[in-house]
Amino acid sequence: MLLPTAATVTPATAATPAVACTSQKAGLAAKLVKDINAALAGRKSTTAILVNDRVTRTSCVLRPDTQFDSASVVKTTVLATLLWDAQKSKRALTATEKSRATAMITKSDNDATTALWKQLGVTKIKGFLTAAGMTKTVPGSGGYWGLTQITARDQQKLLALITAKNAVLTDASRGYILQLMNAVVASQRWGTPAGAPATAKIHVKNGWLPRATHAWRVHSIGAFTGTAHNYQITVLTHDNATMQDGINTIQAVARVAHADLNPTAARSDAFVPPAAPQEAVPAVPGRAAQDLLTAVR
C-alpha cells in the first residue's frame, strides 16, 4: 500500500518509465530518484520496483503493474495461503505442512512447493489473493506455480500484510512467515538484503527462471524490521542476459535504497550476498525443475 506523502519527485522525461518517489522527509524523495536511476543506468533488463518505508513515509515506484513470471518468489504467497486457510478452520499446521513450508522458504525446495500447491488448489490460492487485494496476480495453470503472473505492487501488498497487523493474516501467521524468511540459507541470501543496515532484521525470498522469451527472470522481495526499521523492497526483473545480470541489478537498487533510507547506519556484515548465489529453478512446460543453480560471476 502506498503511503500518503508530503513531497513528490518524478523525473521530467520520458519515453520509458522512470522511478518516482514520494516522502515526508525533506530531500529524501529526490535523492532516491537520483540514486535509483543511477543504479539502473545502462542496464538492459526490464525492472519493476516498489519501496515503502513506514518510518519516513517514503515510497518509490517503477512499473508497479507490469506482470512477470513469478519463479520462486511465489512461494511466499503459497505459505501465506496455507496459513490463511488454516486460520479459517482454527487449526495449527501439521508436522508435514511445517516441514514443507520450512523447506519451501528457507531452501526454496520445489518439491515441497508443488506438494503444498496441490494440497491447496488454485481455488484457495485465488481466495487468498482476493482477500489480500492482490488483484493483478494470476496463479500459474497446469500446476506450474513458477509461471504465476505477479506484479511489484501485489508483492508489496503481500509484504505489507506480513509486516503489519491486519484482518487477513493473524499475528501468529505473520510471525511464522517472517521467521522463515529470516532463516533463508546462506547461498540464497542475495538480492534485496544487499547493503542492508546492521541494525535491521532481514526477511527475504528470491526467485529466478530462464525462458525462451524475456531471457532470465530474477526477482527479490525483502522486509526489513527492527526498532528503527519498518520498510519493504520489491525488485522484479526480466530480459536479463544471465542470472548474474539480474542479481546485479537488484542489488544495485537495494544498496542505494538501504543507504538513502538509513544514511547514518552501519552496513550489515551478517547478510552479505554470497559469492556464489543459488536459487531453485521451478519446472516450466518442457523442462523439469532444477535445484540450486548457481549464478556465474
PDB file of C-alpha atoms in Angstrom:
ATOM      1  CA  MET A   1       0.000   0.000   0.000  1.00  0.00           C
ATOM      2  CA  LEU A   2       1.425   3.368  -0.948  1.00  0.00           C
ATOM      3  CA  LEU A   3       1.689   5.851   1.876  1.00  0.00           C
ATOM      4  CA  PRO A   4       0.492   9.487   1.894  1.00  0.00           C
ATOM      5  CA  THR A   5       3.433  11.819   1.490  1.00  0.00           C
ATOM      6  CA  ALA A   6       4.301  15.473   1.530  1.00  0.00           C
ATOM      7  CA  ALA A   7       6.836  15.688  -1.296  1.00  0.00           C
ATOM      8  CA  THR A   8       6.771  14.109  -4.724  1.00  0.00           C
ATOM      9  CA  VAL A   9       9.631  13.838  -7.199  1.00  0.00           C
ATOM     10  CA  THR A  10       9.261  12.392 -10.682  1.00  0.00           C
ATOM     11  CA  PRO A  11      11.903  12.816 -13.399  1.00  0.00           C
ATOM     12  CA  ALA A  12      10.708  15.081 -16.202  1.00  0.00           C
ATOM     13  CA  THR A  13      11.364  12.746 -19.113  1.00  0.00           C
ATOM     14  CA  ALA A  14      10.107  10.023 -20.684  1.00  0.00           C
ATOM     15  CA  ALA A  15       9.768   7.687 -23.404  1.00  0.00           C
ATOM     16  CA  THR A  16      10.436   4.877 -20.931  1.00  0.00           C
ATOM     17  CA  PRO A  17       9.149   4.732 -17.352  1.00  0.00           C
ATOM     18  CA  ALA A  18      11.368   6.246 -14.679  1.00  0.00           C
ATOM     19  CA  VAL A  19      11.228   5.744 -10.941  1.00  0.00           C
ATOM     20  CA  ALA A  20       9.012   8.151  -8.994  1.00  0.00           C
ATOM     21  CA  CYS A  21       9.386   8.703  -5.248  1.00  0.00           C
ATOM     22  CA  THR A  22       7.429  10.479  -2.539  1.00  0.00           C
ATOM     23  CA  SER A  23       8.463  11.205   1.035  1.00  0.00           C
ATOM     24  CA  GLN A  24       7.592  13.218   4.094  1.00  0.00           C
ATOM     25  CA  LYS A  25      11.295  13.509   4.881  1.00  0.00           C
ATOM     26  CA  ALA A  26      12.784  16.576   3.223  1.00  0.00           C
ATOM     27  CA  GLY A  27      15.089  15.796   0.300  1.00  0.00           C
ATOM     28  CA  LEU A  28      14.730  12.030   0.526  1.00  0.00           C
ATOM     29  CA  ALA A  29      12.454  11.565  -2.499  1.00  0.00           C
ATOM     30  CA  ALA A  30      14.803  13.498  -4.775  1.00  0.00           C
ATOM     31  CA  LYS A  31      17.833  11.570  -3.528  1.00  0.00           C
ATOM     32  CA  LEU A  32      16.152   8.205  -4.054  1.00  0.00           C
ATOM     33  CA  VAL A  33      15.082   9.140  -7.590  1.00  0.00           C
ATOM     34  CA  LYS A  34      18.616  10.222  -8.456  1.00  0.00           C
ATOM     35  CA  ASP A  35      20.306   7.210  -6.881  1.00  0.00           C
ATOM     36  CA  ILE A  36      17.913   4.532  -8.144  1.00  0.00           C
ATOM     37  CA  ASN A  37      18.039   5.920 -11.676  1.00  0.00           C
ATOM     38  CA  ALA A  38      21.844   5.888 -11.457  1.00  0.00           C
ATOM     39  CA  ALA A  39      21.759   2.274 -10.261  1.00  0.00           C
ATOM     40  CA  LEU A  40      19.642   1.321 -13.291  1.00  0.00           C
ATOM     41  CA  ALA A  41      21.625   3.322 -15.842  1.00  0.00           C
ATOM     42  CA  GLY A  42      22.977   1.189 -18.685  1.00  0.00           C
ATOM     43  CA  ARG A  43      21.216  -1.990 -17.574  1.00  0.00           C
ATOM     44  CA  LYS A  44      19.273  -3.875 -20.231  1.00  0.00           C
ATOM     45  CA  SER A  45      16.746  -5.620 -18.013  1.00  0.00           C
ATOM     46  CA  THR A  46      13.126  -4.564 -17.635  1.00  0.00           C
ATOM     47  CA  THR A  47      12.840  -3.706 -13.937  1.00  0.00           C
ATOM     48  CA  ALA A  48       9.892  -3.070 -11.627  1.00  0.00           C
ATOM     49  CA  ILE A  49      10.474  -1.541  -8.205  1.00  0.00           C
ATOM     50  CA  LEU A  50       8.422  -0.747  -5.139  1.00  0.00           C
ATOM     51  CA  VAL A  51       9.897   0.625  -1.930  1.00  0.00           C
ATOM     52  CA  ASN A  52       7.750   1.551   1.091  1.00  0.00           C
ATOM     53  CA  ASP A  53       9.131   2.903   4.361  1.00  0.00           C
ATOM     54  CA  ARG A  54       6.607   3.428   7.142  1.00  0.00           C
ATOM     55  CA  VAL A  55       9.080   5.353   9.330  1.00  0.00           C
ATOM     56  CA  THR A  56       9.772   8.222   6.913  1.00  0.00           C
ATOM     57  CA  ARG A  57       6.536   7.715   4.925  1.00  0.00           C
ATOM     58  CA  THR A  58       8.523   7.177   1.773  1.00  0.00           C
ATOM     59  CA  SER A  59       7.515   5.309  -1.369  1.00  0.00           C
ATOM     60  CA  CYS A  60       9.226   4.659  -4.711  1.00  0.00           C
ATOM     61  CA  VAL A  61       7.584   3.055  -7.739  1.00  0.00           C
ATOM     62  CA  LEU A  62       8.668   1.890 -11.171  1.00  0.00           C
ATOM     63  CA  ARG A  63       6.464  -0.264 -13.434  1.00  0.00           C
ATOM     64  CA  PRO A  64       4.339  -1.333 -10.427  1.00  0.00           C
ATOM     65  CA  ASP A  65       1.743  -3.160 -12.539  1.00  0.00           C
ATOM     66  CA  THR A  66       3.969  -4.858 -15.144  1.00  0.00           C
ATOM     67  CA  GLN A  67       3.495  -8.633 -14.962  1.00  0.00           C
ATOM     68  CA  PHE A  68       6.379 -11.068 -14.585  1.00  0.00           C
ATOM     69  CA  ASP A  69       6.633 -14.864 -14.313  1.00  0.00           C
ATOM     70  CA  SER A  70       6.973 -15.362 -10.580  1.00  0.00           C
ATOM     71  CA  ALA A  71       9.628 -18.088 -10.398  1.00  0.00           C
ATOM     72  CA  SER A  72      10.206 -18.961  -6.724  1.00  0.00           C
ATOM     73  CA  VAL A  73       9.049 -15.615  -5.319  1.00  0.00           C
ATOM     74  CA  VAL A  74       5.508 -17.065  -5.362  1.00  0.00           C
ATOM     75  CA  LYS A  75       6.496 -19.416  -2.555  1.00  0.00           C
ATOM     76  CA  THR A  76       5.806 -16.684   0.000  1.00  0.00           C
ATOM     77  CA  THR A  77       2.270 -16.400  -1.400  1.00  0.00           C
ATOM     78  CA  VAL A  78       1.860 -20.180  -1.129  1.00  0.00           C
ATOM     79  CA  LEU A  79       2.856 -20.064   2.544  1.00  0.00           C
ATOM     80  CA  ALA A  80       0.551 -17.136   3.237  1.00  0.00           C
ATOM     81  CA  THR A  81      -2.316 -19.022   1.579  1.00  0.00           C
ATOM     82  CA  LEU A  82      -1.616 -22.128   3.650  1.00  0.00           C
ATOM     83  CA  LEU A  83      -1.724 -20.131   6.884  1.00  0.00           C
ATOM     84  CA  TRP A  84      -4.786 -18.112   5.824  1.00  0.00           C
ATOM     85  CA  ASP A  85      -6.633 -21.336   5.021  1.00  0.00           C
ATOM     86  CA  ALA A  86      -5.627 -22.937   8.334  1.00  0.00           C
ATOM     87  CA  GLN A  87      -6.808 -19.840  10.205  1.00  0.00           C
ATOM     88  CA  LYS A  88     -10.313 -20.237   8.819  1.00  0.00           C
ATOM     89  CA  SER A  89     -10.723 -23.616  10.496  1.00  0.00           C
ATOM     90  CA  LYS A  90      -8.730 -22.507  13.547  1.00  0.00           C
ATOM     91  CA  ARG A  91      -6.227 -25.313  13.150  1.00  0.00           C
ATOM     92  CA  ALA A  92      -2.472 -25.481  13.544  1.00  0.00           C
ATOM     93  CA  LEU A  93      -0.260 -26.614  10.685  1.00  0.00           C
ATOM     94  CA  THR A  94       0.534 -30.322  10.676  1.00  0.00           C
ATOM     95  CA  ALA A  95       4.105 -31.561  11.095  1.00  0.00           C
ATOM     96  CA  THR A  96       4.231 -32.339   7.371  1.00  0.00           C
ATOM     97  CA  GLU A  97       2.978 -28.868   6.446  1.00  0.00           C
ATOM     98  CA  LYS A  98       5.551 -27.246   8.711  1.00  0.00           C
ATOM     99  CA  SER A  99       8.336 -29.352   7.207  1.00  0.00           C
ATOM    100  CA  ARG A 100       7.288 -28.482   3.677  1.00  0.00           C
ATOM    101  CA  ALA A 101       6.847 -24.792   4.498  1.00  0.00           C
ATOM    102  CA  THR A 102      10.302 -24.623   6.043  1.00  0.00           C
ATOM    103  CA  ALA A 103      11.935 -26.328   3.065  1.00  0.00           C
ATOM    104  CA  MET A 104       9.967 -24.186   0.613  1.00  0.00           C
ATOM    105  CA  ILE A 105      11.032 -20.856   2.091  1.00  0.00           C
ATOM    106  CA  THR A 106      14.447 -21.454   3.648  1.00  0.00           C
ATOM    107  CA  LYS A 107      15.845 -23.701   0.886  1.00  0.00           C
ATOM    108  CA  SER A 108      13.432 -22.827  -1.949  1.00  0.00           C
ATOM    109  CA  ASP A 109      12.578 -26.507  -2.296  1.00  0.00           C
ATOM    110  CA  ASN A 110      10.468 -27.120  -5.412  1.00  0.00           C
ATOM    111  CA  ASP A 111       9.015 -30.494  -4.420  1.00  0.00           C
ATOM    112  CA  ALA A 112       7.724 -29.080  -1.128  1.00  0.00           C
ATOM    113  CA  THR A 113       6.153 -26.185  -3.014  1.00  0.00           C
ATOM    114  CA  THR A 114       4.472 -28.492  -5.525  1.00  0.00           C
ATOM    115  CA  ALA A 115       3.026 -30.588  -2.707  1.00  0.00           C
ATOM    116  CA  LEU A 116       1.576 -27.545  -0.936  1.00  0.00           C
ATOM    117  CA  TRP A 117       0.298 -26.052  -4.214  1.00  0.00           C
ATOM    118  CA  LYS A 118      -1.544 -29.300  -4.987  1.00  0.00           C
ATOM    119  CA  GLN A 119      -2.870 -29.553  -1.439  1.00  0.00           C
ATOM    120  CA  LEU A 120      -4.287 -26.035  -1.525  1.00  0.00           C
ATOM    121  CA  GLY A 121      -5.517 -25.982  -5.101  1.00  0.00           C
ATOM    122  CA  VAL A 122      -5.898 -22.909  -7.275  1.00  0.00           C
ATOM    123  CA  THR A 123      -9.312 -22.037  -5.813  1.00  0.00           C
ATOM    124  CA  LYS A 124      -7.878 -21.466  -2.331  1.00  0.00           C
ATOM    125  CA  ILE A 125      -4.892 -19.579  -3.737  1.00  0.00           C
ATOM    126  CA  LYS A 126      -7.261 -17.292  -5.630  1.00  0.00           C
ATOM    127  CA  GLY A 127      -9.272 -16.871  -2.435  1.00  0.00           C
ATOM    128  CA  PHE A 128      -6.220 -15.633  -0.585  1.00  0.00           C
ATOM    129  CA  LEU A 129      -5.254 -13.301  -3.442  1.00  0.00           C
ATOM    130  CA  THR A 130      -8.727 -11.761  -3.305  1.00  0.00           C
ATOM    131  CA  ALA A 131      -8.578 -11.349   0.476  1.00  0.00           C
ATOM    132  CA  ALA A 132      -5.113  -9.782   0.166  1.00  0.00           C
ATOM    133  CA  GLY A 133      -6.161  -7.384  -2.586  1.00  0.00           C
ATOM    134  CA  MET A 134      -3.547  -8.863  -4.932  1.00  0.00           C
ATOM    135  CA  THR A 135      -5.812  -8.300  -7.919  1.00  0.00           C
ATOM    136  CA  LYS A 136      -3.165  -8.467 -10.661  1.00  0.00           C
ATOM    137  CA  THR A 137      -1.682 -11.813  -9.563  1.00  0.00           C
ATOM    138  CA  VAL A 138      -2.742 -14.811 -11.676  1.00  0.00           C
ATOM    139  CA  PRO A 139      -1.879 -18.345 -10.462  1.00  0.00           C
ATOM    140  CA  GLY A 140       0.067 -20.475 -12.919  1.00  0.00           C
ATOM    141  CA  SER A 141      -2.025 -23.089 -14.704  1.00  0.00           C
ATOM    142  CA  GLY A 142      -1.380 -26.802 -15.019  1.00  0.00           C
ATOM    143  CA  GLY A 143       0.452 -26.944 -11.700  1.00  0.00           C
ATOM    144  CA  TYR A 144       3.194 -24.608 -12.939  1.00  0.00           C
ATOM    145  CA  TRP A 145       3.293 -22.356  -9.907  1.00  0.00           C
ATOM    146  CA  GLY A 146       6.519 -20.728 -11.159  1.00  0.00           C
ATOM    147  CA  LEU A 147       4.542 -19.238 -14.065  1.00  0.00           C
ATOM    148  CA  THR A 148       2.202 -17.361 -11.751  1.00  0.00           C
ATOM    149  CA  GLN A 149       1.918 -13.801 -13.034  1.00  0.00           C
ATOM    150  CA  ILE A 150       2.977 -11.285 -10.394  1.00  0.00           C
ATOM    151  CA  THR A 151       3.425  -7.528 -10.155  1.00  0.00           C
ATOM    152  CA  ALA A 152       5.607  -5.415  -7.901  1.00  0.00           C
ATOM    153  CA  ARG A 153       2.520  -3.703  -6.473  1.00  0.00           C
ATOM    154  CA  ASP A 154       0.946  -7.020  -5.481  1.00  0.00           C
ATOM    155  CA  GLN A 155       4.185  -8.322  -3.988  1.00  0.00           C
ATOM    156  CA  GLN A 156       4.405  -5.157  -1.944  1.00  0.00           C
ATOM    157  CA  LYS A 157       0.811  -5.680  -0.777  1.00  0.00           C
ATOM    158  CA  LEU A 158       1.871  -9.129   0.428  1.00  0.00           C
ATOM    159  CA  LEU A 159       4.875  -7.712   2.287  1.00  0.00           C
ATOM    160  CA  ALA A 160       2.629  -5.070   3.831  1.00  0.00           C
ATOM    161  CA  LEU A 161       0.306  -7.788   5.157  1.00  0.00           C
ATOM    162  CA  ILE A 162       3.212  -9.773   6.546  1.00  0.00           C
ATOM    163  CA  THR A 163       4.725  -6.788   8.363  1.00  0.00           C
ATOM    164  CA  ALA A 164       1.692  -5.023   9.900  1.00  0.00           C
ATOM    165  CA  LYS A 165      -1.406  -6.063  11.837  1.00  0.00           C
ATOM    166  CA  ASN A 166      -4.344  -6.734   9.510  1.00  0.00           C
ATOM    167  CA  ALA A 167      -7.557  -8.715   9.145  1.00  0.00           C
ATOM    168  CA  VAL A 168      -6.176 -11.211   6.603  1.00  0.00           C
ATOM    169  CA  LEU A 169      -3.274 -12.827   8.471  1.00  0.00           C
ATOM    170  CA  THR A 170      -3.105 -13.267  12.234  1.00  0.00           C
ATOM    171  CA  ASP A 171      -0.107 -12.045  14.179  1.00  0.00           C
ATOM    172  CA  ALA A 172       0.959 -15.679  14.620  1.00  0.00           C
ATOM    173  CA  SER A 173       0.773 -16.308  10.879  1.00  0.00           C
ATOM    174  CA  ARG A 174       2.702 -13.138  10.098  1.00  0.00           C
ATOM    175  CA  GLY A 175       5.353 -14.025  12.641  1.00  0.00           C
ATOM    176  CA  TYR A 176       5.766 -17.503  11.181  1.00  0.00           C
ATOM    177  CA  ILE A 177       6.282 -16.169   7.651  1.00  0.00           C
ATOM    178  CA  LEU A 178       8.805 -13.586   8.853  1.00  0.00           C
ATOM    179  CA  GLN A 179      10.623 -16.234  10.890  1.00  0.00           C
ATOM    180  CA  LEU A 180      11.110 -18.467   7.838  1.00  0.00           C
ATOM    181  CA  MET A 181      12.064 -15.576   5.554  1.00  0.00           C
ATOM    182  CA  ASN A 182      14.706 -14.627   8.113  1.00  0.00           C
ATOM    183  CA  ALA A 183      16.105 -18.189   8.107  1.00  0.00           C
ATOM    184  CA  VAL A 184      16.890 -18.492   4.379  1.00  0.00           C
ATOM    185  CA  VAL A 185      20.069 -20.495   3.770  1.00  0.00           C
ATOM    186  CA  ALA A 186      23.275 -18.523   3.204  1.00  0.00           C
ATOM    187  CA  SER A 187      23.563 -19.277  -0.529  1.00  0.00           C
ATOM    188  CA  GLN A 188      20.134 -17.684  -1.125  1.00  0.00           C
ATOM    189  CA  ARG A 189      20.621 -14.520   0.933  1.00  0.00           C
ATOM    190  CA  TRP A 190      21.122 -12.362  -2.125  1.00  0.00           C
ATOM    191  CA  GLY A 191      19.071  -9.606  -3.710  1.00  0.00           C
ATOM    192  CA  THR A 192      17.204  -7.029  -1.637  1.00  0.00           C
ATOM    193  CA  PRO A 193      19.292  -7.626   1.534  1.00  0.00           C
ATOM    194  CA  ALA A 194      22.419  -6.260  -0.206  1.00  0.00           C
ATOM    195  CA  GLY A 195      23.646  -3.244   1.726  1.00  0.00           C
ATOM    196  CA  ALA A 196      21.047  -3.507   4.491  1.00  0.00           C
ATOM    197  CA  PRO A 197      21.830  -1.752   7.770  1.00  0.00           C
ATOM    198  CA  ALA A 198      23.358  -3.842  10.530  1.00  0.00           C
ATOM    199  CA  THR A 199      20.506  -2.844  12.847  1.00  0.00           C
ATOM    200  CA  ALA A 200      17.769  -4.306  10.615  1.00  0.00           C
ATOM    201  CA  LYS A 201      16.316  -7.790  10.848  1.00  0.00           C
ATOM    202  CA  ILE A 202      16.160  -9.167   7.309  1.00  0.00           C
ATOM    203  CA  HIS A 203      13.440 -11.290   5.718  1.00  0.00           C
ATOM    204  CA  VAL A 204      13.893 -12.307   2.063  1.00  0.00           C
ATOM    205  CA  LYS A 205      12.592 -14.540  -0.727  1.00  0.00           C
ATOM    206  CA  ASN A 206      14.111 -14.716  -4.189  1.00  0.00           C
ATOM    207  CA  GLY A 207      13.467 -16.437  -7.479  1.00  0.00           C
ATOM    208  CA  TRP A 208      14.884 -16.862 -10.935  1.00  0.00           C
ATOM    209  CA  LEU A 209      13.837 -18.603 -14.107  1.00  0.00           C
ATOM    210  CA  PRO A 210      15.168 -18.713 -17.704  1.00  0.00           C
ATOM    211  CA  ARG A 211      12.749 -18.971 -20.638  1.00  0.00           C
ATOM    212  CA  ALA A 212      12.874 -18.501 -24.391  1.00  0.00           C
ATOM    213  CA  THR A 213      11.125 -15.138 -24.123  1.00  0.00           C
ATOM    214  CA  HIS A 214      12.415 -12.391 -21.807  1.00  0.00           C
ATOM    215  CA  ALA A 215      15.521 -14.494 -21.043  1.00  0.00           C
ATOM    216  CA  TRP A 216      16.219 -14.618 -17.288  1.00  0.00           C
ATOM    217  CA  ARG A 217      13.612 -13.506 -14.766  1.00  0.00           C
ATOM    218  CA  VAL A 218      15.343 -12.639 -11.483  1.00  0.00           C
ATOM    219  CA  HIS A 219      13.345 -11.319  -8.519  1.00  0.00           C
ATOM    220  CA  SER A 220      13.777 -10.462  -4.843  1.00  0.00           C
ATOM    221  CA  ILE A 221      11.346  -9.328  -2.164  1.00  0.00           C
ATOM    222  CA  GLY A 222      12.532  -8.224   1.257  1.00  0.00           C
ATOM    223  CA  ALA A 223      11.191  -6.858   4.531  1.00  0.00           C
ATOM    224  CA  PHE A 224      13.445  -5.013   6.959  1.00  0.00           C
ATOM    225  CA  THR A 225      12.253  -4.756  10.535  1.00  0.00           C
ATOM    226  CA  GLY A 226      13.518  -3.746  13.959  1.00  0.00           C
ATOM    227  CA  THR A 227      13.338  -0.902  16.440  1.00  0.00           C
ATOM    228  CA  ALA A 228      14.363   1.714  13.884  1.00  0.00           C
ATOM    229  CA  HIS A 229      13.272  -0.038  10.673  1.00  0.00           C
ATOM    230  CA  ASN A 230       9.947  -0.795   9.047  1.00  0.00           C
ATOM    231  CA  TYR A 231      10.294  -0.925   5.276  1.00  0.00           C
ATOM    232  CA  GLN A 232       9.883  -3.289   2.346  1.00  0.00           C
ATOM    233  CA  ILE A 233      11.622  -3.567  -1.038  1.00  0.00           C
ATOM    234  CA  THR A 234      10.426  -5.437  -4.123  1.00  0.00           C
ATOM    235  CA  VAL A 235      12.550  -5.657  -7.271  1.00  0.00           C
ATOM    236  CA  LEU A 236      11.338  -7.765 -10.212  1.00  0.00           C
ATOM    237  CA  THR A 237      13.334  -8.115 -13.442  1.00  0.00           C
ATOM    238  CA  HIS A 238      13.297  -9.897 -16.778  1.00  0.00           C
ATOM    239  CA  ASP A 239      15.169  -9.512 -20.095  1.00  0.00           C
ATOM    240  CA  ASN A 240      18.421 -10.339 -18.259  1.00  0.00           C
ATOM    241  CA  ALA A 241      21.079 -11.999 -20.429  1.00  0.00           C
ATOM    242  CA  THR A 242      22.292 -14.009 -17.418  1.00  0.00           C
ATOM    243  CA  MET A 243      21.211 -14.770 -13.875  1.00  0.00           C
ATOM    244  CA  GLN A 244      24.007 -12.632 -12.539  1.00  0.00           C
ATOM    245  CA  ASP A 245      22.860  -9.637 -14.574  1.00  0.00           C
ATOM    246  CA  GLY A 246      19.528  -9.774 -12.766  1.00  0.00           C
ATOM    247  CA  ILE A 247      21.159 -10.221  -9.377  1.00  0.00           C
ATOM    248  CA  ASN A 248      23.476  -7.278 -10.052  1.00  0.00           C
ATOM    249  CA  THR A 249      20.552  -5.037 -10.996  1.00  0.00           C
ATOM    250  CA  ILE A 250      18.536  -5.954  -7.901  1.00  0.00           C
ATOM    251  CA  GLN A 251      21.482  -5.493  -5.570  1.00  0.00           C
ATOM    252  CA  ALA A 252      22.441  -2.154  -7.115  1.00  0.00           C
ATOM    253  CA  VAL A 253      18.914  -0.864  -6.452  1.00  0.00           C
ATOM    254  CA  ALA A 254      18.832  -2.376  -2.964  1.00  0.00           C
ATOM    255  CA  ARG A 255      22.150  -0.848  -1.909  1.00  0.00           C
ATOM    256  CA  VAL A 256      21.109   2.699  -2.743  1.00  0.00           C
ATOM    257  CA  ALA A 257      17.650   2.249  -1.212  1.00  0.00           C
ATOM    258  CA  HIS A 258      19.136   0.998   2.055  1.00  0.00           C
ATOM    259  CA  ALA A 259      21.770   3.739   2.099  1.00  0.00           C
ATOM    260  CA  ASP A 260      19.290   6.538   1.429  1.00  0.00           C
ATOM    261  CA  LEU A 261      16.723   5.289   3.950  1.00  0.00           C
ATOM    262  CA  ASN A 262      19.412   4.699   6.589  1.00  0.00           C
ATOM    263  CA  PRO A 263      22.099   7.353   5.950  1.00  0.00           C
ATOM    264  CA  THR A 264      23.831   7.053   9.320  1.00  0.00           C
ATOM    265  CA  ALA A 265      23.567   3.279   9.815  1.00  0.00           C
ATOM    266  CA  ALA A 266      26.467   0.894   9.539  1.00  0.00           C
ATOM    267  CA  ARG A 267      26.083  -1.675   6.767  1.00  0.00           C
ATOM    268  CA  SER A 268      25.319  -5.257   7.731  1.00  0.00           C
ATOM    269  CA  ASP A 269      28.065  -7.866   7.682  1.00  0.00           C
ATOM    270  CA  ALA A 270      25.602 -10.577   8.703  1.00  0.00           C
ATOM    271  CA  PHE A 271      23.709 -10.724   5.403  1.00  0.00           C
ATOM    272  CA  VAL A 272      26.475 -10.248   2.857  1.00  0.00           C
ATOM    273  CA  PRO A 273      25.356 -11.523  -0.581  1.00  0.00           C
ATOM    274  CA  PRO A 274      27.025 -14.892  -1.227  1.00  0.00           C
ATOM    275  CA  ALA A 275      29.933 -15.239  -3.618  1.00  0.00           C
ATOM    276  CA  ALA A 276      28.019 -17.947  -5.492  1.00  0.00           C
ATOM    277  CA  PRO A 277      24.287 -17.107  -5.286  1.00  0.00           C
ATOM    278  CA  GLN A 278      21.946 -20.058  -5.596  1.00  0.00           C
ATOM    279  CA  GLU A 279      18.201 -20.417  -6.041  1.00  0.00           C
ATOM    280  CA  ALA A 280      15.927 -23.228  -7.094  1.00  0.00           C
ATOM    281  CA  VAL A 281      14.500 -23.076 -10.625  1.00  0.00           C
ATOM    282  CA  PRO A 282      10.863 -24.197 -10.852  1.00  0.00           C
ATOM    283  CA  ALA A 283       9.530 -26.524 -13.516  1.00  0.00           C
ATOM    284  CA  VAL A 284       8.037 -24.989 -16.649  1.00  0.00           C
ATOM    285  CA  PRO A 285       6.476 -26.668 -19.699  1.00  0.00           C
ATOM    286  CA  GLY A 286       9.128 -28.698 -21.451  1.00  0.00           C
ATOM    287  CA  ARG A 287      11.646 -28.732 -18.627  1.00  0.00           C
ATOM    288  CA  ALA A 288      11.806 -30.311 -15.184  1.00  0.00           C
ATOM    289  CA  ALA A 289      12.593 -28.331 -12.070  1.00  0.00           C
ATOM    290  CA  GLN A 290      16.232 -27.854 -11.151  1.00  0.00           C
ATOM    291  CA  ASP A 291      17.570 -27.182  -7.697  1.00  0.00           C
ATOM    292  CA  LEU A 292      20.438 -24.951  -6.657  1.00  0.00           C
ATOM    293  CA  LEU A 293      21.544 -23.426  -9.914  1.00  0.00           C
ATOM    294  CA  THR A 294      24.498 -21.184  -9.266  1.00  0.00           C
ATOM    295  CA  ALA A 295      24.979 -17.811 -10.905  1.00  0.00           C
ATOM    296  CA  VAL A 296      28.172 -17.448 -12.925  1.00  0.00           C
ATOM    297  CA  ARG A 297      30.167 -14.386 -11.927  1.00  0.00           C
TER     298      ARG A 297
END
